[in-house]
Amino acid sequence: MSNNGIDPFDLTRAQFQLPDGLVYLDGNSLGALPKATADRLANTISQEWGRMAIGGWNRAGWMHQPRAVGDRIASLIGAPDGTVVMGDTLSIKVYQALAAGLSLSKDRPVVLSDSGNFPTDLYMAEGLLKTLGGDHRLKIVDPEVIIDALDETVAVLMLTHVDYRTGRMHDMAGLTKAAHSKGVRVIWDLAHSAGAVPVDLALCGAEFAVGCTYKSLNGGPGAPAFLYCRADLADHVDPALSGWLGHAAPFAFDLEYRPGDGIDRFRVGTPPVLQMAALEPALDFFESVTMNQIRARSIELSEAFREGVEASCPMLKLASPRDPHARGSQLSFAFEHGYAVMQALIVEGVVGDFRAPNLIRFGFAPLYNSLADIDVAVDTLARIMESGSWDQPQYHQRAAVT
């Protein structure tokens, strides 16, 4: 509660566009729509693009958006101003960060990751290492043995902080310290962390971090990704993707590339102006509540859900860490026909998602989820499981997006 007795999350919830009768527990995949976003986009389109046309790059500050918005993200992940830049997709930012990390350890051939990493990170690593050739290789181990796998052959440790399937959360500070003790550079993917759990990049000392903004940051579908580079390194790494806006003087139109100063060298192409305009009002919520408040409410919501499901649905097996402090803001349960169960649940107005091979997954977004939502979700899931209503042909037909 705030000092005046008002729950700050009642205030934030009222500022989201939530369909009547829908319990939305999928904000860890795509955040809900802030009511202010439509007006902000309309203003950018009609008043900036419409009235200023190309002048918007200077007059509306479009060219500086990647740094300005990056500083707002930095405040949520424990990073100083000037160390985060926005733009492109998460896959591109993974590629850039990994290439930069490898350039700092050219005598080491191994990129170490774990089996809980998000597949696109591993795919991008595979592609990059193929282009480098030689002895470069990707080594994937179980999460429990990461420290044992750190040795003098490892150039970069690349991990996703919160496992997208189960919510298991790595010890960021501990693993970063262990890696540094072996001379290994570290990249953290914060896709399921930024805006969901407290992160302190400056304290842990990691070299790089990347993340997306369409999940717990509520930036909308296609919202831009971000890249963090530790301040002492930013002027010394070679960007693998040397795009024109990462150039020291883009409008000099030199024929040879000269990297920009600091984090600016990680810019690639034209900034996604409309997507960043959509993201900015979503970031306003984090000015009224702290990440510690969000984390405390997240644990309250997820524990209420876990206890309710385990009491009423014994056929579902918890696949996430039982300790709420060992997981992010999500829970997964295993069931052989999990996909069908989730489709039946969605039809009944409770939205989560499915992750192969057998997990039904639920995300908890304190900015707009409430304990009342949890009660409805538990009751609905229990009714579906008890009645067996999930076992209908239409619920077993896989859609393109699960």
XYZ file of N, CA and C in Angstrom, residues 17 42 47-48 76 104 108 144-145 148 155 186 235 243 284 304 397:
51
model
N -6.019 -1.442 -20.898
C -7.221 -1.847 -21.617
C -7.347 -3.367 -21.511
N -1.197 7.975 -31.880
C -1.960 8.890 -32.742
C -1.266 10.240 -32.839
N 0.602 14.412 -35.429
C 1.237 15.680 -35.100
C 2.725 15.708 -35.459
N 3.382 14.577 -35.379
C 4.807 14.550 -35.706
C 5.019 14.144 -37.164
N 15.678 0.436 -15.016
C 14.944 -0.746 -14.555
C 15.833 -1.973 -14.427
N 36.522 -9.685 -27.602
C 37.329 -9.381 -26.428
C 38.143 -10.583 -25.946
N 40.024 -17.591 -27.366
C 39.179 -18.628 -26.775
C 38.064 -18.990 -27.758
N 22.528 -26.857 -14.094
C 23.134 -27.154 -12.804
C 24.655 -27.279 -12.860
N 25.219 -27.445 -14.056
C 26.664 -27.696 -14.153
C 27.404 -26.581 -14.883
N 30.848 -25.732 -13.412
C 31.832 -26.790 -13.675
C 32.357 -26.735 -15.110
N 35.124 -18.397 -24.059
C 35.232 -16.956 -24.292
C 34.063 -16.207 -23.668
N 30.507 -12.239 -20.037
C 29.151 -12.695 -19.734
C 28.110 -11.856 -20.461
N 33.748 1.658 -25.770
C 34.604 2.283 -26.782
C 35.672 1.344 -27.323
N 26.180 -0.853 -38.987
C 25.173 -0.097 -39.717
C 25.456 1.397 -39.719
N 6.011 4.587 -18.368
C 5.585 5.531 -17.339
C 5.121 4.817 -16.064
N -0.256 -17.610 -4.655
C -1.692 -17.871 -4.544
C -2.146 -18.817 -5.652
N -6.159 -29.462 -31.866
C -5.639 -28.985 -33.153
C -4.670 -27.835 -32.923
